XYZ file of C-alpha atoms in Angstrom:
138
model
C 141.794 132.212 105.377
C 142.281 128.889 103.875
C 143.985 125.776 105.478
C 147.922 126.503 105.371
C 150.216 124.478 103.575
C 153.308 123.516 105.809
C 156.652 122.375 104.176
C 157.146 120.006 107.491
C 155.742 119.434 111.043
C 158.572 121.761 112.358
C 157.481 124.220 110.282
C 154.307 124.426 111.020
C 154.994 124.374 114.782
C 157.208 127.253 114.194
C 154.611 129.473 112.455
C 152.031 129.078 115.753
C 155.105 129.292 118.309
C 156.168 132.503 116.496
C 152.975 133.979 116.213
C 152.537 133.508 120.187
C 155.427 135.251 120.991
C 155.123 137.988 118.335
C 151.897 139.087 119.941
C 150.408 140.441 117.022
C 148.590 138.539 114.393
C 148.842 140.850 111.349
C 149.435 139.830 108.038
C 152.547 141.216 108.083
C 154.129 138.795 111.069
C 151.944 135.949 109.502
C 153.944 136.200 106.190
C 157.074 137.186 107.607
C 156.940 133.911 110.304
C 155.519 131.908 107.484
C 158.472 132.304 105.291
C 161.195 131.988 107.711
C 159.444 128.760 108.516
C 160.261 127.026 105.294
C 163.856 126.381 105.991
C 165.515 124.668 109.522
C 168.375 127.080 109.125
C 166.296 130.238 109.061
C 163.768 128.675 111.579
C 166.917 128.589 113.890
C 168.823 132.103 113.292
C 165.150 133.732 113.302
C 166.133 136.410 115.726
C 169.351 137.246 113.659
C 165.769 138.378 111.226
C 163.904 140.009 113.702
C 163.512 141.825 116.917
C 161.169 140.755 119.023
C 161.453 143.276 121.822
C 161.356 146.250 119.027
C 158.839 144.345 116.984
C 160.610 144.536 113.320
C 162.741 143.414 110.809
C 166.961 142.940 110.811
C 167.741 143.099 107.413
C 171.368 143.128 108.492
C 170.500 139.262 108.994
C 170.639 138.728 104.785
C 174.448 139.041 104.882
C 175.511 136.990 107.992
C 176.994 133.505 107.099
C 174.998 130.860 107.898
C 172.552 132.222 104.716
C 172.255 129.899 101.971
C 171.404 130.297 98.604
C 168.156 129.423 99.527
C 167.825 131.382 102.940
C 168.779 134.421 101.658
C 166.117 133.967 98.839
C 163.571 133.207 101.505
C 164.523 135.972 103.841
C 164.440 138.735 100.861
C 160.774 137.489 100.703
C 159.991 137.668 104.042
C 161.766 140.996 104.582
C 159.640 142.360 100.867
C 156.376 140.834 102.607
C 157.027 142.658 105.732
C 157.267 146.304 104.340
C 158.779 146.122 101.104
C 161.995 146.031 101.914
C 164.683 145.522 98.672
C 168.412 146.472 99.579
C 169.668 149.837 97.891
C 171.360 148.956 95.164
C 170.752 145.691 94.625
C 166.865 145.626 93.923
C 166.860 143.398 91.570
C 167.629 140.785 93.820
C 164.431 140.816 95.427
C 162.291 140.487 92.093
C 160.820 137.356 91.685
C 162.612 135.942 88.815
C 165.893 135.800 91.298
C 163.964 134.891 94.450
C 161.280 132.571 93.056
C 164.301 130.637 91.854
C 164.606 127.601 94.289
C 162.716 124.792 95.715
C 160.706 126.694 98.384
C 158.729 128.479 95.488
C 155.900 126.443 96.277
C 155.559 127.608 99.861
C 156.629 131.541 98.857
C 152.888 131.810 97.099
C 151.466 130.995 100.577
C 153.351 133.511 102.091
C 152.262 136.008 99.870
C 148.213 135.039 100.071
C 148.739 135.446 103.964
C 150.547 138.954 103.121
C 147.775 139.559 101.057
C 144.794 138.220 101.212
C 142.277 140.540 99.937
C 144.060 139.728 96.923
C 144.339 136.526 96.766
C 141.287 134.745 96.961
C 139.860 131.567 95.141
C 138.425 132.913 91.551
C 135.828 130.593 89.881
C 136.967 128.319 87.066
C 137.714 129.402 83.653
C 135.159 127.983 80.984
C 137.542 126.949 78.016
C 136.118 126.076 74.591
C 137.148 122.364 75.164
C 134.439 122.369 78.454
C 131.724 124.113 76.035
C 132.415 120.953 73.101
C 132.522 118.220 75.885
C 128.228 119.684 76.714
C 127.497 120.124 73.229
C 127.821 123.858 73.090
C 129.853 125.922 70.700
C-alpha cells in the first residue's frame, strides 16, 4: 500500500489507535477508521458508528445530532466502504455526486484505495500527442 495521506496529526493518530483496538486489519476497518478520521466530530462520536465488542457498523449513528453536513457525508462513505450499506429509501444519498460534495473529497479517494486496493493501483502515464511533438514524433 502506498504512504497514507492524513487530513491532520489527530487524524492520523486516530487511524493507528483504531486499528489497535479493532483487532483486525482488513480493508474493510482500514477504510471505515480512515474515513471517520477525517473529521474531529466523527473522530469523537466514533462508537455512536461502530461496535467494537460486536465488531460492525451502527448505521443508526447517521441520524443522531451532532452529524454535520459534512459528517453525515463522511459516515455514508464509511458505512458504503464497510459493506455497502445505502439507507432504504434514500439511496441516492449515498451516490457520489451527494457525498463527494464537501471539502473532505480529497481524503474520501484514500478511503476508497484502502477499501479497494486491487483496484486502485498506480497505472503508467498516458502518452498524449503533445509528449509525441515535444520528441519529434507524430
Amino acid at each position: 500500500m502506498s504512504e497514507i495521506r492524513f487530513s491532520s496529526k489527530e487524524h492520523e493518530k486516530f487511524f493507528y489507535t483504531m486499528m489497535a483496538k479493532s483487532r483486525v486489519n482488513d480493508c474493510y476497518h482500514r477504510a471505515f477508521f480512515y474515513c471517520v478520521g477525517i473529521s474531529d466530530t466523527a473522530r469523537n462520536n466514533v462508537g455512536r458508528m461502530f461496535d467494537f465488542k460486536q465488531d460492525c457498523i451502527k448505521p443508526e449513528g447517521l441520524h443522531e445530532g451532532w452529524q454535520t453536513g459534512g459528517t453525515v457525508r463522511l459516515t455514508r462513505l464509511a458505512l458504503n466502504l464497510w459493506n455497502g450499506y445505502a439507507e432504504q429509501g434514500d439511496e441516492r444519498m449515498s451516490t457520489p455526486y451527494e457525498i463527494f460534495d464537501c471539502g473532505y473529497a480529497p481524503y474520501f479517494y484514500e478511503a476508497i484505495k484502502m477499501r479497494y486496493p486491487e483496484y486502485c493501483r498506480d497505472l503508467p502515464a498516458v502518452k498524449t500527442r503533445a509528449d509525441s511533438a515535444e520528441r519529434g514524433g507524430r
